[in-house]
XYZ file of N, CA and C in Angstrom:
663
model
N -18.139 40.742 7.197
C -19.023 40.089 6.203
C -20.098 40.301 6.505
N -21.401 41.304 6.012
C -22.820 41.547 6.819
C -23.691 40.022 6.543
N -23.823 39.395 7.598
C -24.430 38.196 7.287
C -26.077 37.656 6.313
N -26.679 38.584 5.946
C -27.542 38.423 4.679
C -26.344 37.996 3.645
N -25.946 39.181 3.481
C -24.586 38.982 2.206
C -24.051 37.727 1.917
N -23.205 37.346 3.336
C -22.595 36.289 3.001
C -23.105 34.929 3.165
N -24.712 34.552 3.372
C -25.647 33.799 4.006
C -25.916 33.140 1.941
N -26.162 34.333 1.568
C -26.448 34.465 0.118
C -25.503 34.106 -0.937
N -24.253 34.602 -0.343
C -23.067 34.272 -1.220
C -22.531 32.826 -1.421
N -22.922 32.276 -0.178
C -22.575 30.792 0.633
C -23.315 29.790 0.125
N -24.579 30.527 -0.125
C -25.636 29.669 -0.762
C -25.535 29.650 -2.324
N -24.781 30.870 -2.439
C -25.143 30.825 -4.249
C -23.836 29.769 -4.561
N -22.699 29.375 -3.992
C -21.653 28.733 -4.620
C -21.875 27.744 -4.318
N -22.608 27.283 -3.375
C -23.107 25.600 -3.332
C -24.047 25.429 -4.433
N -25.138 26.352 -4.803
C -25.775 25.881 -5.397
C -25.242 25.846 -7.219
N -24.486 26.578 -7.198
C -23.707 26.674 -8.955
C -23.005 25.257 -9.264
N -22.546 24.848 -7.911
C -21.689 23.567 -8.072
C -22.426 22.468 -8.863
N -23.903 22.637 -8.856
C -24.456 21.411 -8.895
C -25.408 21.670 -10.285
N -25.674 21.391 -11.334
C -26.483 21.118 -12.743
C -28.081 21.534 -12.278
N -28.146 20.126 -10.986
C -29.976 20.539 -10.486
C -30.332 22.058 -9.942
N -29.412 22.670 -9.627
C -29.371 23.235 -8.709
C -28.839 24.839 -9.016
N -28.335 24.751 -10.500
C -27.189 25.688 -10.591
C -28.493 27.143 -11.196
N -29.510 26.768 -11.907
C -30.502 28.030 -12.194
C -30.895 28.729 -11.455
N -31.529 27.905 -9.945
C -31.460 27.973 -8.465
C -30.609 29.077 -7.974
N -28.919 28.971 -8.155
C -28.145 29.649 -7.948
C -27.872 31.085 -8.916
N -28.538 31.338 -9.715
C -28.280 32.196 -10.446
C -28.932 33.046 -10.157
N -30.311 32.634 -9.566
C -31.548 33.606 -9.054
C -30.603 34.009 -7.857
N -30.261 33.408 -7.386
C -29.728 33.687 -5.938
C -28.135 34.809 -6.175
N -27.763 34.504 -7.226
C -26.720 35.735 -6.990
C -27.373 36.921 -7.431
N -28.333 37.039 -8.259
C -29.143 37.832 -8.960
C -29.552 38.881 -7.468
N -30.330 37.566 -7.093
C -30.796 38.493 -5.678
C -29.607 38.910 -4.374
N -28.564 38.528 -4.587
C -27.613 39.103 -3.589
C -27.319 40.688 -4.630
N -27.156 40.346 -5.939
C -26.468 41.560 -6.301
C -27.541 42.647 -6.265
N -29.029 42.630 -6.573
C -29.899 43.632 -6.357
C -29.815 44.113 -5.031
N -29.529 43.322 -3.841
C -29.175 44.044 -2.457
C -28.607 45.076 -2.952
N -26.763 44.322 -3.050
C -25.545 45.277 -3.170
C -25.811 46.727 -3.456
N -26.812 46.381 -4.662
C -27.259 47.408 -5.464
C -27.685 48.571 -4.545
N -28.676 48.116 -4.438
C -29.841 48.812 -3.431
C -28.769 49.819 -2.682
N -27.576 49.582 -1.486
C -26.870 49.786 -0.780
C -26.401 51.048 -1.352
N -25.461 50.958 -3.152
C -24.761 51.586 -3.744
C -25.919 52.936 -4.521
N -27.228 52.288 -4.685
C -28.017 53.402 -4.707
C -28.248 54.910 -4.083
N -28.370 53.768 -2.571
C -28.293 54.471 -1.658
C -27.518 55.353 -1.194
N -26.238 55.003 -1.189
C -25.071 56.358 -1.061
C -25.240 57.663 -1.820
N -26.004 57.095 -3.252
C -26.526 58.896 -3.965
C -27.635 59.603 -3.752
N -28.506 58.697 -3.182
C -29.169 59.127 -2.536
C -29.033 60.111 -1.178
N -28.236 59.639 0.000
C -28.322 59.686 0.973
C -26.703 60.717 1.231
N -26.024 60.622 0.788
C -24.499 61.204 0.662
C -24.401 62.688 -0.473
N -23.407 63.456 0.199
C -23.322 64.716 -0.149
C -22.276 64.574 -1.565
N -21.770 65.112 -2.222
C -20.908 64.973 -3.660
C -19.570 64.620 -2.739
N -18.704 65.243 -2.135
C -17.922 65.642 -1.545
C -17.523 64.706 -0.419
N -18.623 63.587 0.348
C -18.686 62.164 0.582
C -17.822 61.563 -0.210
N -18.023 61.596 -1.071
C -18.082 60.044 -2.506
C -16.489 60.741 -2.273
N -15.263 61.498 -2.317
C -14.129 61.758 -2.262
C -13.398 61.128 -0.911
N -14.279 61.455 0.193
C -13.711 61.455 1.153
C -12.862 59.945 1.542
N -11.672 60.293 2.519
C -11.001 58.937 2.223
C -10.500 59.184 4.288
N -11.065 58.974 4.567
C -11.009 58.748 6.148
C -10.153 57.690 6.660
N -9.362 56.626 5.931
C -8.316 56.016 6.595
C -7.384 55.190 5.451
N -7.291 56.274 4.669
C -6.312 56.783 3.513
C -4.855 55.758 4.271
N -4.320 55.707 4.983
C -3.189 54.996 5.873
C -3.372 53.476 6.122
N -4.674 53.020 5.989
C -4.913 51.536 6.371
C -4.545 51.116 5.311
N -4.449 49.516 5.532
C -4.972 48.256 4.724
C -6.174 47.651 4.123
N -6.637 47.583 3.693
C -7.665 46.739 3.209
C -8.499 47.686 2.629
N -9.702 47.556 2.025
C -9.864 48.109 0.875
C -11.383 49.221 1.021
N -10.893 49.406 2.763
C -11.146 50.789 3.294
C -11.110 51.990 3.259
N -9.895 51.874 2.569
C -8.528 52.879 2.606
C -8.731 53.353 1.193
N -9.953 53.352 0.661
C -10.121 53.881 -0.852
C -11.509 55.460 -0.370
N -11.819 55.504 -1.830
C -13.305 56.079 -1.651
C -14.534 55.412 -2.073
N -15.583 56.081 -1.738
C -16.905 55.768 -2.201
C -16.766 55.303 -4.064
N -15.994 56.661 -4.422
C -16.779 56.981 -5.844
C -15.508 55.813 -6.520
N -14.036 55.988 -5.718
C -13.311 54.879 -6.614
C -13.763 53.437 -6.505
N -14.773 52.923 -5.511
C -14.559 51.702 -5.215
C -16.067 51.107 -6.412
N -16.848 52.510 -6.351
C -17.720 51.707 -7.534
C -17.017 52.074 -8.883
N -16.543 53.312 -8.714
C -15.737 53.252 -10.851
C -14.939 51.627 -10.548
N -14.052 51.036 -9.454
C -13.359 49.967 -9.727
C -14.213 48.671 -9.695
N -15.024 48.457 -8.766
C -15.874 47.389 -8.805
C -16.475 46.774 -10.364
N -17.120 47.869 -11.173
C -17.455 47.727 -12.050
C -16.783 48.099 -13.185
N -15.669 48.560 -13.377
C -14.695 48.396 -14.911
C -14.004 47.158 -14.613
N -13.874 46.623 -13.372
C -13.833 44.938 -13.655
C -14.792 43.696 -13.820
N -15.996 44.266 -13.572
C -16.817 43.533 -14.244
C -17.070 44.074 -15.699
N -17.235 44.750 -15.934
C -17.082 44.819 -17.132
C -15.994 44.205 -18.259
N -14.934 44.688 -17.848
C -13.409 44.262 -18.439
C -13.470 42.616 -18.418
N -13.979 42.165 -16.979
C -13.987 40.177 -17.141
C -15.645 39.993 -17.520
N -16.438 40.313 -17.612
C -17.738 40.354 -18.232
C -17.479 40.207 -19.978
N -16.769 41.274 -20.680
C -16.898 41.792 -21.989
C -16.209 41.070 -22.474
N -14.980 41.219 -22.038
C -13.131 41.173 -22.618
C -13.020 39.591 -22.361
N -12.947 39.300 -21.206
C -12.460 37.821 -21.043
C -12.818 36.537 -21.093
N -14.490 36.805 -20.898
C -15.554 36.026 -20.767
C -16.012 35.912 -22.431
N -16.712 37.051 -22.809
C -17.463 37.134 -23.760
C -16.827 37.559 -24.875
N -15.613 37.844 -24.873
C -14.352 38.659 -25.291
C -15.528 39.433 -26.873
N -16.414 39.961 -26.553
C -16.789 41.853 -26.767
C -16.818 42.827 -26.489
N -17.122 43.668 -26.835
C -16.896 45.193 -26.479
C -17.662 45.269 -25.068
N -16.693 45.980 -24.453
C -17.077 46.859 -23.123
C -18.128 47.699 -23.150
N -18.861 47.662 -22.035
C -19.543 49.078 -21.789
C -19.371 50.583 -21.964
N -18.120 50.216 -21.399
C -17.493 52.059 -21.219
C -16.992 52.279 -22.627
N -16.226 51.367 -23.237
C -16.417 52.156 -24.848
C -17.334 51.973 -25.612
N -18.437 51.228 -25.407
C -19.535 51.122 -26.219
C -20.910 52.749 -25.919
N -20.345 52.727 -24.776
C -21.157 54.012 -24.091
C -20.432 55.316 -24.114
N -18.854 55.761 -24.638
C -18.094 56.380 -24.445
C -18.498 57.074 -23.295
N -18.065 56.217 -22.495
C -18.254 56.263 -20.962
C -17.132 57.448 -20.253
N -15.994 57.192 -21.187
C -14.354 58.040 -19.898
C -14.989 59.605 -20.340
N -15.586 59.463 -21.455
C -15.751 61.255 -21.889
C -16.989 61.450 -20.708
N -17.991 60.963 -20.849
C -19.250 61.050 -20.317
C -19.003 61.593 -18.763
N -18.085 60.266 -18.124
C -17.512 60.209 -16.330
C -16.629 61.396 -16.256
N -15.993 61.985 -17.127
C -14.631 63.083 -17.150
C -13.581 61.848 -16.713
N -13.446 60.413 -16.441
C -12.160 60.201 -15.884
C -10.976 60.063 -16.704
N -9.955 60.280 -15.615
C -8.338 60.686 -16.643
C -8.312 58.967 -16.920
N -8.630 58.282 -16.454
C -8.087 56.842 -16.800
C -9.286 55.694 -17.441
N -8.933 55.027 -17.992
C -9.185 53.749 -18.280
C -9.437 52.170 -17.721
N -8.512 51.972 -17.232
C -7.788 51.432 -16.243
C -9.092 50.895 -15.065
N -8.599 49.603 -14.752
C -9.545 49.346 -12.576
C -9.490 50.368 -11.916
N -8.175 51.334 -12.099
C -7.840 51.882 -10.910
C -6.790 51.627 -9.620
N -6.561 50.229 -9.999
C -5.483 49.625 -9.004
C -4.007 50.094 -8.716
N -3.901 50.575 -9.904
C -2.331 51.512 -9.571
C -2.750 52.549 -8.685
N -3.876 53.342 -8.494
C -3.853 54.415 -7.468
C -3.571 54.264 -6.361
N -2.891 55.076 -5.622
C -2.998 55.273 -4.172
C -3.125 56.127 -3.419
N -3.421 55.699 -2.125
C -3.786 57.074 -1.286
C -4.779 58.084 -1.940
N -3.676 59.690 -2.059
C -4.128 61.071 -2.008
C -4.781 61.102 -3.391
N -3.929 59.777 -4.377
C -4.117 59.214 -6.024
C -5.629 59.509 -6.049
N -6.034 58.297 -5.179
C -7.630 58.195 -5.242
C -8.565 59.032 -5.028
N -8.297 59.980 -3.708
C -9.154 61.293 -3.650
C -9.251 62.060 -4.575
N -8.201 62.540 -5.346
C -7.685 63.484 -6.330
C -8.621 62.612 -8.128
N -8.887 61.433 -7.848
C -9.375 61.005 -8.777
C -10.863 60.766 -8.762
N -11.296 61.178 -7.538
C -12.315 60.543 -7.258
C -13.224 62.087 -7.560
N -12.965 62.988 -7.052
C -12.845 64.451 -7.390
C -13.476 64.647 -8.872
N -12.850 63.742 -10.030
C -12.879 64.530 -11.087
C -13.636 63.832 -11.807
N -14.882 62.820 -11.097
C -16.058 62.108 -11.906
C -17.314 62.345 -11.941
N -17.816 62.245 -13.216
C -19.225 62.890 -12.785
C -20.362 62.279 -12.680
N -20.828 62.160 -11.111
C -21.413 60.916 -10.922
C -22.280 60.323 -10.980
N -23.325 61.402 -11.531
C -24.587 60.874 -12.476
C -23.810 59.987 -13.485
N -23.222 60.243 -14.806
C -22.711 59.599 -15.639
C -21.891 58.035 -15.184
N -21.635 58.039 -13.872
C -20.774 56.608 -12.982
C -21.776 55.958 -12.581
N -23.195 56.431 -12.387
C -24.138 55.661 -12.049
C -24.765 55.472 -12.937
N -25.132 55.921 -14.162
C -25.254 55.293 -15.343
C -24.798 54.297 -16.076
N -23.190 54.413 -15.962
C -22.599 52.915 -16.358
C -22.830 52.488 -15.065
N -22.761 52.017 -13.942
C -22.654 50.819 -13.194
C -24.172 50.505 -13.816
N -25.238 50.923 -13.902
C -26.647 50.373 -14.150
C -26.315 49.385 -15.381
N -25.934 50.063 -16.746
C -25.884 49.774 -17.606
C -24.717 48.178 -17.356
N -23.670 47.912 -16.770
C -22.945 46.944 -16.342
C -23.547 46.005 -15.310
N -24.203 46.234 -14.707
C -25.062 45.581 -14.123
C -25.712 44.736 -14.937
N -26.815 45.190 -16.247
C -27.646 45.049 -17.113
C -27.311 43.933 -17.889
N -26.171 44.386 -18.453
C -25.303 43.490 -19.391
C -24.926 41.913 -19.032
N -24.171 42.176 -17.778
C -23.282 41.552 -16.854
C -24.586 40.337 -16.823
N -25.483 40.863 -16.193
C -27.355 39.911 -15.709
C -27.238 39.088 -16.959
N -27.883 39.711 -17.948
C -28.242 38.784 -19.110
C -27.195 37.944 -19.729
N -26.187 38.160 -19.290
C -24.861 37.125 -19.755
C -24.979 35.677 -18.734
N -24.871 35.952 -18.079
C -25.273 35.348 -16.708
C -26.580 34.620 -16.496
N -27.361 34.838 -17.507
C -28.741 34.525 -17.479
C -28.694 33.093 -18.790
N -28.008 33.757 -19.873
C -28.035 33.108 -20.821
C -26.313 31.973 -20.578
N -25.928 31.673 -19.967
C -24.757 30.808 -19.278
C -24.934 29.784 -19.033
N -24.747 28.473 -19.841
C -25.553 27.557 -18.827
C -24.228 26.310 -17.932
N -25.131 25.522 -17.514
C -24.017 24.755 -16.530
C -22.773 24.224 -16.901
N -22.818 23.803 -18.086
C -21.893 22.953 -18.842
C -20.538 24.448 -18.845
N -20.875 25.373 -19.355
C -20.109 26.258 -19.587
C -19.312 26.788 -18.413
N -19.746 27.039 -16.877
C -18.563 27.314 -16.490
C -17.190 26.531 -15.921
N -17.347 25.571 -16.658
C -16.141 24.795 -16.461
C -14.846 25.438 -17.794
N -15.444 25.968 -18.007
C -14.969 26.826 -19.577
C -13.418 27.377 -19.213
N -12.531 27.131 -19.530
C -11.174 27.934 -19.254
C -11.085 29.037 -20.288
N -10.424 30.107 -19.699
C -10.235 31.112 -20.216
C -9.129 30.985 -21.181
N -8.764 31.083 -22.439
C -7.665 30.764 -23.758
C -6.745 32.001 -23.508
N -5.533 31.392 -23.355
C -4.681 31.907 -23.097
C -4.378 33.637 -23.952
N -4.674 32.974 -25.362
C -4.613 34.359 -26.146
C -5.477 35.860 -25.301
N -6.749 35.255 -24.555
C -6.949 36.289 -24.184
C -6.094 37.366 -22.992
N -5.443 36.465 -22.865
C -4.554 38.096 -22.115
C -3.341 39.200 -23.032
N -3.554 38.814 -24.307
C -2.743 39.689 -25.207
C -3.957 40.344 -25.527
N -5.441 40.278 -25.666
C -6.382 41.308 -25.836
C -6.330 41.746 -25.027
N -6.475 41.461 -23.571
C -6.628 42.532 -21.966
C -5.067 43.724 -22.326
N -4.131 43.033 -22.956
C -3.100 44.253 -22.665
C -3.184 44.919 -23.843
N -3.489 44.412 -24.930
C -4.022 45.226 -26.533
C -5.167 46.274 -25.529
N -5.822 46.230 -24.900
C -6.760 47.297 -24.897
C -6.297 48.255 -23.482
N -5.288 48.022 -22.822
C -4.976 49.067 -21.983
C -5.445 49.011 -20.917
N -6.582 48.418 -20.233
C -7.688 48.189 -19.437
C -7.068 48.081 -18.254
N -6.064 47.276 -18.198
C -5.343 46.891 -16.902
C -3.757 47.484 -16.930
N -3.089 48.224 -16.070
C -2.669 49.317 -15.756
C -1.144 47.983 -15.698
N 0.159 48.648 -16.164
C 1.314 47.564 -16.056
C 1.783 48.128 -14.578
N 1.257 48.830 -13.503
C 1.919 48.477 -12.539
C 1.654 47.352 -11.527
N 2.392 46.938 -10.629
C 2.860 46.108 -10.004
C 1.252 45.474 -9.322
N 0.694 46.617 -8.657
C -0.495 46.908 -8.098
C -1.735 46.397 -9.050
N -1.684 46.227 -9.970
C -2.796 45.878 -11.273
C -2.466 44.574 -12.183
N -0.926 45.159 -12.655
C -0.882 43.530 -13.998
C -1.514 42.433 -13.591
N -0.981 42.105 -12.312
C -1.320 40.769 -11.725
C -2.606 40.179 -12.055
N -3.569 41.010 -12.127
C -4.931 40.697 -12.620
C -5.210 40.108 -13.733
N -4.851 40.185 -14.723
C -4.247 39.614 -15.854
C -4.148 38.222 -15.652
N -3.374 37.699 -15.236
C -3.029 36.622 -14.931
C -4.049 35.752 -13.988
N -4.726 36.493 -12.682
C -5.320 36.280 -11.897
C -6.772 35.820 -13.000
N -7.317 36.603 -13.592
C -8.629 36.356 -14.226
C -8.541 35.318 -15.353
N -7.472 35.438 -15.852
C -7.720 34.200 -16.913
C -7.245 32.693 -16.254
N -6.599 32.472 -15.147
C -6.238 31.448 -14.641
C -7.782 30.864 -14.172
N -8.853 31.421 -14.227
C -10.161 30.719 -13.799
C -10.895 30.149 -14.796
N -11.579 29.407 -14.140
C -12.695 29.183 -15.340
C -13.911 30.186 -14.807
N -14.962 29.792 -15.407
C -16.053 30.411 -15.465
C -17.129 30.730 -13.653
N -17.213 29.668 -13.534
C -17.230 29.680 -11.598
C -16.791 30.237 -11.235
N -15.126 30.382 -11.312
C -14.408 31.122 -10.624
C -14.597 32.803 -10.664
N -14.569 32.547 -11.945
C -14.699 33.950 -11.987
C -16.510 35.086 -11.860
N -17.320 33.909 -11.330
C -18.748 34.570 -11.431
C -18.445 34.320 -9.823
N -17.570 34.005 -8.843
C -17.475 33.395 -7.714
C -16.250 34.724 -7.127
N -15.768 35.719 -7.917
C -15.091 36.697 -7.471
C -15.807 38.383 -7.833
N -15.482 38.179 -8.783
C -15.788 39.009 -9.266
C -17.207 40.123 -9.539
N -18.266 38.813 -9.767
C -19.191 39.077 -9.759
C -20.110 38.893 -8.343
N -19.436 38.634 -7.562
C -20.371 38.448 -6.218
C -19.250 38.892 -4.985
N -18.428 38.126 -4.556
C -17.591 38.217 -3.277
C -16.838 40.034 -3.422
N -16.424 40.158 -4.722
C -15.846 41.365 -4.601
C -16.673 42.555 -4.657
N -17.982 42.475 -5.158
C -18.644 43.523 -5.038
C -19.358 43.718 -3.519
N -19.162 42.393 -2.639
C -19.701 42.590 -1.262
C -18.844 42.961 -0.186
N -17.566 42.722 -0.874
C -16.474 43.139 -0.028
C -15.978 44.950 -0.575
N -16.179 45.332 -1.301
C -15.966 46.448 -1.689
C -17.474 47.615 -1.340
N -18.190 46.952 -1.174
C -19.540 47.545 -0.596
C -19.516 47.816 0.863
N -19.341 46.497 1.754
C -19.150 47.004 3.073
C -17.979 48.206 3.787
N -16.987 47.806 2.340
C -15.848 49.239 2.619
C -16.104 50.378 2.851
N -17.633 50.791 1.814
C -18.080 52.072 1.673
C -19.033 52.312 2.905
N -19.974 51.215 3.555
C -20.014 51.440 4.602
C -19.490 51.838 5.359
N -18.627 51.329 5.691
C -17.540 51.883 7.038
C -17.013 52.806 6.645
N -17.235 53.339 5.362
C -16.338 54.578 5.213
C -17.329 55.980 5.457
N -18.890 55.043 5.053
C -19.605 56.232 5.331
C -19.753 56.658 6.839
N -19.742 55.444 7.631
C -20.478 55.719 9.392
C -19.248 56.302 9.689
N -17.711 56.246 8.847
C -16.833 57.501 9.366
C -17.269 58.900 9.638
N -17.175 59.363 8.074
C -17.764 60.316 7.654
C -19.038 60.777 8.098
N -19.864 60.351 8.252
C -21.328 60.728 9.296
C -21.816 59.500 10.037
N -21.382 59.887 11.233
C -22.098 58.639 11.818
C -23.612 59.142 12.266
N -23.839 58.092 12.717
C -25.085 58.190 13.372
C -25.382 58.754 14.241
N -26.603 59.868 14.433
C -26.701 60.231 15.824
C -27.266 59.320 16.935
N -26.984 59.259 18.319
C -26.981 58.085 19.464
C -28.830 58.687 19.319
């Protein structure tokens, strides 16, 4: 893990555990997310469209076995689902903004069910400009929610019936690679969700994207 991101994440996790440092912890989280978003934006500015579909580690185990386009989709579909369905029980940005049609996505799920060449084929279909519009909107709406959350709300457990809400929306595929997410999210409290989809998940996939970038477009000596 990139040291600066790792340190910010570690600091944030310690800060949000205490009431007197909680608000500072949210500020630390937002700073971390800002740095990660800058990296994601740099891909759009520096890479060719076909680079987003490249899957140089197709047979590897790990986050780097995906594509950059898929990774961006995956991170923000999960964040949208967790922020707006699991936590807030509201409407996802994806549906409110008609993003399936705008992005030209064949799926509405997190994409966990896709493997290898399926990931590359999926990536080729996405409208990259609309995908970036989506992630900017998800980020903004999530961070407004984070700024509203009080320290006492962090211990709030996700109600059991939220699982049925998720199933009814079909945003998590029934495949064994994906369906576990429902129990995973609904088994956490709000603090636990902040510590994974909203922070560490971003880090792991962004670092994987950097690894892909370094393989497909190595820096000149």
